[in-house]
Amino acid sequence: MNENIKKLILDKIEEYETIIVSRHIRPDGDAIGSTKGLVKILRDTYPDKKIYLYNEDYSDYLAFLGGEDIIDGKNFDGALQIVLDTGTEDRISNSFYKKAKELIKIDHHIDDKPYGDISWVEDFRSSVCEMIADFYVTFKNKLKISPEAASYIYCGMVTDSGRFRYEGVTGDTMRLAGELLDCGVNTEKLFANLYVDEFETLKLKSYVYDHIKITENGVAYVYMDEAVQKKFSLSLEAASDVVGELSAIRGCLIWIAFIDNKKKNSIRVRLRSRFLGIQELALKYHGGGHKMAAGATVYSKEEMNELLKEADALLKEFKAKNGGWL
């Protein structure tokens, strides 16, 4: 089935003269890597086509990979729109997408709200970058890939899989990563950009470690208020990323970062877990995502505390029924 969808997508790409690629708002490594990688592959393969990478928000995260295109609504007339790594239409970082003649969705989230004229969704994949790598390998006799394109895609695979540690990583994931490495990815340069920290970042981590709280049953959480974000000059995305600093506490199988968002009178929630799913909890609080990596939004401290109570109860039940969870 998916082989047919991939062939249909390639046929559409070859049919259109103008192709516009977009991602979700507040992009992560997978959204950035998959879109930049696909655009580079298409530009190298079809140099006579007009191929744009267009989004309406920007993140400093992965800024070292370079910028995106600036176009307007006129470019969408008669165009093919491809949207990557975006589960629902309301999260597309592109207000013009409906002006396109056809829309292709490529995604790895659970398909709760389908959209698009063509939809290729594989929710078992560790990343959309893995899917783009698979797309390239399937048609490598037709598509051209450069070390630059391979680096974009490999970067997204690495970041969305937690350096190939998360559930969803399979033998296929590693084989596809190997295909990209064979294309000339400079891993030393890539990992230096990803994981070498500024001194200010280390001070932020120190603050986070000093302010972690743990519920009775082992939910680790931290609250990043507006003052802290200002003190460390954090964007909303950078503040959200501190959730990763809570992941290595023995016995804590759920970890949560709460990020104050005064502009929207809300608190952004980043949820992560090990061994048990937290997606249903995220859905209950205006969010969604993957089984063990999800996002949500609460609108008061009271609602934040309710979410914490539910997470704690969820973890208590899991520990009572399961062993071998560290």
Coordinates of C-alpha atoms in Angstrom, one line a residue:
M1 CA 0.0 0.0 0.0
N2 CA 2.7 2.5 1.0
E3 CA 4.7 1.6 -2.0
N4 CA 1.8 2.8 -4.2
I5 CA 1.5 6.0 -2.2
K6 CA 5.2 6.7 -2.5
K7 CA 4.9 6.2 -6.3
L8 CA 1.9 8.5 -6.4
I9 CA 3.8 11.2 -4.5
L10 CA 6.7 10.9 -6.9
D11 CA 4.4 11.2 -9.9
K12 CA 2.8 14.3 -8.5
I13 CA 6.2 15.8 -7.8
E14 CA 7.2 15.2 -11.4
E15 CA 3.8 16.6 -12.7
Y16 CA 4.0 20.0 -11.0
E17 CA 6.3 22.9 -12.0
T18 CA 5.9 24.7 -8.6
I19 CA 6.2 22.8 -5.4
I20 CA 6.0 24.3 -1.9
V21 CA 7.2 22.4 1.2
S22 CA 6.0 23.4 4.7
R23 CA 6.2 22.0 8.3
H24 CA 4.5 22.6 11.7
I25 CA 4.6 25.6 13.9
R26 CA 7.3 25.7 16.6
P27 CA 9.5 23.4 14.6
D28 CA 11.7 20.7 16.1
G29 CA 14.6 18.9 14.4
D30 CA 12.5 16.5 12.5
A31 CA 10.3 19.2 11.0
I32 CA 13.3 21.3 10.0
G33 CA 15.5 18.4 8.8
S34 CA 12.8 16.7 6.8
T35 CA 11.6 19.8 5.0
K36 CA 15.1 21.1 4.2
G37 CA 16.2 17.7 3.2
L38 CA 13.3 17.1 0.8
V39 CA 13.6 20.5 -0.7
K40 CA 17.3 20.0 -1.4
I41 CA 16.7 16.6 -3.0
L42 CA 14.0 18.0 -5.2
R43 CA 16.1 21.1 -6.2
D44 CA 19.0 18.9 -7.1
T45 CA 16.9 16.4 -9.0
Y46 CA 14.6 18.9 -10.8
P47 CA 16.7 22.1 -11.3
D48 CA 14.1 23.5 -13.7
K49 CA 11.2 23.4 -11.2
K50 CA 10.3 26.2 -8.8
I51 CA 10.7 24.6 -5.4
Y52 CA 10.2 26.6 -2.2
L53 CA 10.6 26.0 1.5
Y54 CA 8.0 28.3 3.1
N55 CA 6.9 28.7 6.7
E56 CA 5.6 31.6 8.7
D57 CA 7.4 31.1 12.0
Y58 CA 11.0 30.7 12.8
S59 CA 13.0 29.0 15.5
D60 CA 16.6 29.5 16.5
Y61 CA 16.8 25.8 17.0
L62 CA 19.1 24.3 14.3
A63 CA 19.7 27.8 12.9
F64 CA 23.1 26.5 11.8
L65 CA 21.3 24.6 9.1
G66 CA 20.4 27.8 7.3
G67 CA 17.3 29.8 6.5
E68 CA 14.1 29.4 4.4
D69 CA 12.4 31.1 1.5
I70 CA 10.3 34.3 1.5
I71 CA 7.3 34.1 -0.9
D72 CA 3.7 35.3 -1.0
G73 CA 0.3 33.9 -1.8
K74 CA 0.7 34.3 -5.6
N75 CA 3.3 31.5 -5.7
F76 CA 0.7 29.0 -4.6
D77 CA -1.6 29.3 -7.6
G78 CA -1.5 26.0 -9.4
A79 CA 1.2 24.7 -7.0
L80 CA 1.7 21.4 -5.2
Q81 CA 1.8 21.8 -1.5
I82 CA 3.7 19.2 0.6
V83 CA 3.3 19.4 4.4
L84 CA 5.7 17.4 6.6
D85 CA 5.6 16.3 10.2
T86 CA 2.3 18.0 10.9
G87 CA -0.5 15.9 12.4
T88 CA -3.4 18.4 12.1
E89 CA -4.1 21.3 9.7
D90 CA -4.2 23.9 12.5
R91 CA -0.5 23.4 13.1
I92 CA 0.7 24.0 9.5
S93 CA 3.1 27.0 9.6
N94 CA 1.6 28.4 6.3
S95 CA -1.6 30.4 6.0
F96 CA -1.5 30.1 2.2
Y97 CA -1.5 26.3 1.9
K98 CA -5.2 26.1 0.8
K99 CA -4.4 28.2 -2.2
A100 CA -2.3 25.3 -3.7
K101 CA -4.0 23.1 -6.3
E102 CA -3.2 19.9 -4.4
L103 CA -1.8 19.0 -0.9
I104 CA 0.3 16.0 0.1
K105 CA 0.7 15.1 3.8
I106 CA 3.7 13.1 4.9
D107 CA 3.7 12.4 8.7
H108 CA 4.5 10.0 11.5
H109 CA 1.9 11.1 14.1
I110 CA -1.3 9.1 14.7
D111 CA -3.7 10.3 12.0
D112 CA -6.5 11.5 14.3
K113 CA -7.6 14.3 11.9
P114 CA -6.8 13.3 8.3
Y115 CA -6.2 16.0 5.6
G116 CA -4.7 16.3 2.2
D117 CA -5.4 15.0 -1.3
I118 CA -2.7 12.4 -0.7
S119 CA -1.7 11.3 2.7
W120 CA 1.3 9.1 3.5
V121 CA 1.2 8.5 7.3
E122 CA 3.4 5.8 9.1
D123 CA 2.9 6.3 12.8
F124 CA 5.3 3.5 13.6
R125 CA 8.3 5.5 12.2
S126 CA 10.7 7.2 14.6
S127 CA 10.7 10.4 12.5
V128 CA 9.4 11.9 9.3
C129 CA 13.1 12.2 8.3
E130 CA 13.2 8.4 8.4
M131 CA 10.3 8.4 5.9
I132 CA 12.1 10.9 3.6
A133 CA 15.2 8.7 3.8
D134 CA 13.0 5.8 2.8
F135 CA 11.4 7.8 0.0
Y136 CA 14.9 8.6 -1.4
V137 CA 16.1 5.0 -1.1
T138 CA 13.0 3.7 -2.8
F139 CA 13.6 6.0 -5.8
K140 CA 17.4 6.4 -5.6
N141 CA 17.6 5.6 -9.3
K142 CA 15.7 8.8 -10.0
L143 CA 16.4 11.1 -7.1
K144 CA 19.7 12.9 -6.4
I145 CA 21.0 13.4 -2.9
S146 CA 23.9 15.5 -1.8
P147 CA 25.9 15.4 1.5
E148 CA 24.0 18.6 2.5
A149 CA 20.6 17.0 2.0
A150 CA 21.7 13.8 3.7
S151 CA 22.9 15.9 6.7
Y152 CA 19.6 17.6 7.0
I153 CA 17.7 14.4 7.1
Y154 CA 20.2 12.6 9.3
C155 CA 20.0 15.5 11.8
G156 CA 16.3 15.1 12.1
M157 CA 16.5 11.4 12.6
V158 CA 19.1 11.8 15.4
T159 CA 17.1 14.5 17.2
D160 CA 13.7 13.0 17.0
S161 CA 14.9 9.5 18.0
G162 CA 16.9 10.8 21.0
R163 CA 20.1 9.6 19.2
F164 CA 18.4 6.4 18.2
R165 CA 17.3 5.5 21.8
Y166 CA 13.5 6.0 21.7
E167 CA 10.8 3.5 21.0
G168 CA 10.1 3.4 17.3
V169 CA 13.8 2.9 16.3
T170 CA 14.1 -0.3 14.3
G171 CA 16.6 -2.1 12.1
D172 CA 15.1 -0.1 9.2
T173 CA 15.8 3.1 11.0
M174 CA 19.5 2.2 11.3
R175 CA 19.7 0.9 7.8
L176 CA 18.3 4.1 6.4
A177 CA 20.6 6.1 8.7
G178 CA 23.5 4.1 7.2
E179 CA 22.3 5.0 3.7
L180 CA 22.5 8.7 4.6
L181 CA 26.0 8.3 6.2
D182 CA 27.2 6.7 3.0
C183 CA 26.2 10.0 1.2
G184 CA 28.8 11.9 3.1
V185 CA 27.3 13.3 6.4
N186 CA 30.0 15.0 8.5
T187 CA 28.9 13.6 11.8
E188 CA 31.7 15.4 13.8
K189 CA 30.5 18.8 12.6
L190 CA 26.8 17.9 13.0
F191 CA 27.2 16.6 16.6
A192 CA 29.3 19.6 17.6
N193 CA 26.6 22.0 16.5
L194 CA 23.9 19.9 18.2
Y195 CA 25.5 19.1 21.5
V196 CA 28.3 21.5 22.4
D197 CA 26.8 24.0 24.8
E198 CA 27.4 27.7 25.4
F199 CA 28.4 28.5 29.0
E200 CA 25.0 30.2 29.5
T201 CA 23.3 27.0 28.6
L202 CA 25.2 25.1 31.3
K203 CA 24.0 27.7 33.8
L204 CA 20.5 27.1 32.6
K205 CA 20.9 23.4 33.1
S206 CA 22.2 24.1 36.6
Y207 CA 19.1 26.1 37.4
V208 CA 16.8 23.4 36.1
Y209 CA 18.6 20.7 38.2
D210 CA 18.2 22.9 41.2
H211 CA 14.4 23.4 40.7
I212 CA 13.3 19.9 39.7
K213 CA 10.4 18.6 41.7
I214 CA 9.2 15.0 42.0
T215 CA 5.7 13.8 42.8
E216 CA 4.9 11.0 45.2
N217 CA 5.0 8.3 42.6
G218 CA 7.9 9.7 40.5
V219 CA 6.7 12.4 38.0
A220 CA 9.7 14.8 37.6
Y221 CA 8.7 18.3 36.6
V222 CA 9.9 21.9 36.4
Y223 CA 8.1 25.1 35.9
M224 CA 9.7 27.8 33.8
D225 CA 8.1 31.1 34.6
E226 CA 8.4 34.3 32.6
A227 CA 11.1 35.7 34.9
V228 CA 13.3 32.6 34.4
Q229 CA 12.8 32.8 30.6
K230 CA 13.9 36.4 30.6
K231 CA 16.8 35.8 32.9
F232 CA 18.3 33.2 30.5
S233 CA 17.1 34.9 27.3
L234 CA 15.1 31.9 26.3
S235 CA 12.7 31.6 23.4
L236 CA 9.6 29.5 24.1
E237 CA 11.1 26.6 22.2
A238 CA 14.4 26.8 24.1
A239 CA 12.5 26.9 27.4
S240 CA 10.5 23.9 26.3
D241 CA 13.7 21.9 25.5
V242 CA 14.6 21.7 29.2
V243 CA 12.3 18.7 29.5
G244 CA 15.1 16.6 28.2
E245 CA 17.1 17.5 31.4
L246 CA 14.6 15.6 33.5
S247 CA 15.0 12.2 31.8
A248 CA 17.8 10.5 33.7
I249 CA 16.3 10.3 37.3
R250 CA 15.9 6.7 38.4
G251 CA 12.3 5.9 39.2
C252 CA 10.9 8.9 37.3
L253 CA 9.2 7.4 34.3
I254 CA 7.3 10.6 33.4
W255 CA 8.9 14.0 33.1
I256 CA 7.2 17.3 32.3
A257 CA 8.2 20.9 31.6
F258 CA 5.7 23.6 32.2
I259 CA 6.5 26.8 30.3
D260 CA 4.7 30.1 31.0
N261 CA 3.4 31.7 27.9
K262 CA 2.1 35.1 28.9
K263 CA 1.4 36.2 25.3
K264 CA -1.3 33.5 25.0
N265 CA -2.3 33.5 28.7
S266 CA -1.4 29.8 28.8
I267 CA 1.2 27.4 30.0
R268 CA 2.9 25.2 27.5
V269 CA 3.4 21.6 28.5
R270 CA 6.1 19.2 27.3
L271 CA 5.5 15.6 28.3
R272 CA 7.9 12.6 28.0
S273 CA 7.8 9.1 29.4
R274 CA 9.6 5.8 29.5
F275 CA 7.7 2.4 29.3
L276 CA 4.2 3.9 29.6
G277 CA 2.2 6.0 27.3
I278 CA 1.2 9.6 28.0
Q279 CA -0.5 10.5 24.7
E280 CA -4.0 10.1 26.1
L281 CA -3.2 12.5 29.0
A282 CA -1.9 15.1 26.5
L283 CA -5.1 14.8 24.4
K284 CA -7.2 15.5 27.5
Y285 CA -5.3 18.8 28.0
H286 CA -5.6 20.4 24.6
G287 CA -2.7 18.5 23.0
G288 CA -1.4 15.3 21.4
G289 CA 1.6 13.7 20.0
H290 CA 3.3 10.3 20.3
K291 CA 2.9 7.6 22.8
M292 CA 5.9 8.7 24.9
A293 CA 6.5 12.2 23.6
A294 CA 3.6 14.7 23.6
G295 CA 2.6 18.3 24.1
A296 CA -0.3 20.0 25.7
T297 CA -1.6 23.3 27.0
V298 CA -3.1 24.4 30.3
Y299 CA -4.6 27.7 31.1
S300 CA -4.0 28.1 34.8
K301 CA -1.9 26.8 37.7
E302 CA -5.0 24.9 38.9
E303 CA -5.2 23.1 35.6
M304 CA -1.4 22.5 35.7
N305 CA -1.8 20.8 39.1
E306 CA -4.7 18.7 37.8
L307 CA -2.5 17.4 35.0
L308 CA 0.3 16.6 37.5
K309 CA -2.2 14.7 39.7
E310 CA -3.4 12.7 36.7
A311 CA 0.2 12.0 35.6
D312 CA 1.1 10.8 39.1
A313 CA -1.9 8.5 39.3
L314 CA -1.1 7.1 35.9
L315 CA 2.4 6.3 37.0
K316 CA 1.3 4.9 40.3
E317 CA -1.0 2.4 38.5
F318 CA 1.8 1.5 36.0
K319 CA 4.3 0.8 38.8
A320 CA 1.7 -1.3 40.7
K321 CA 1.1 -3.5 37.7
N322 CA 4.5 -3.7 36.2
G323 CA 8.0 -4.6 37.2
G324 CA 11.4 -4.1 35.6
W325 CA 11.0 -0.3 35.3
L326 CA 14.2 0.7 37.1

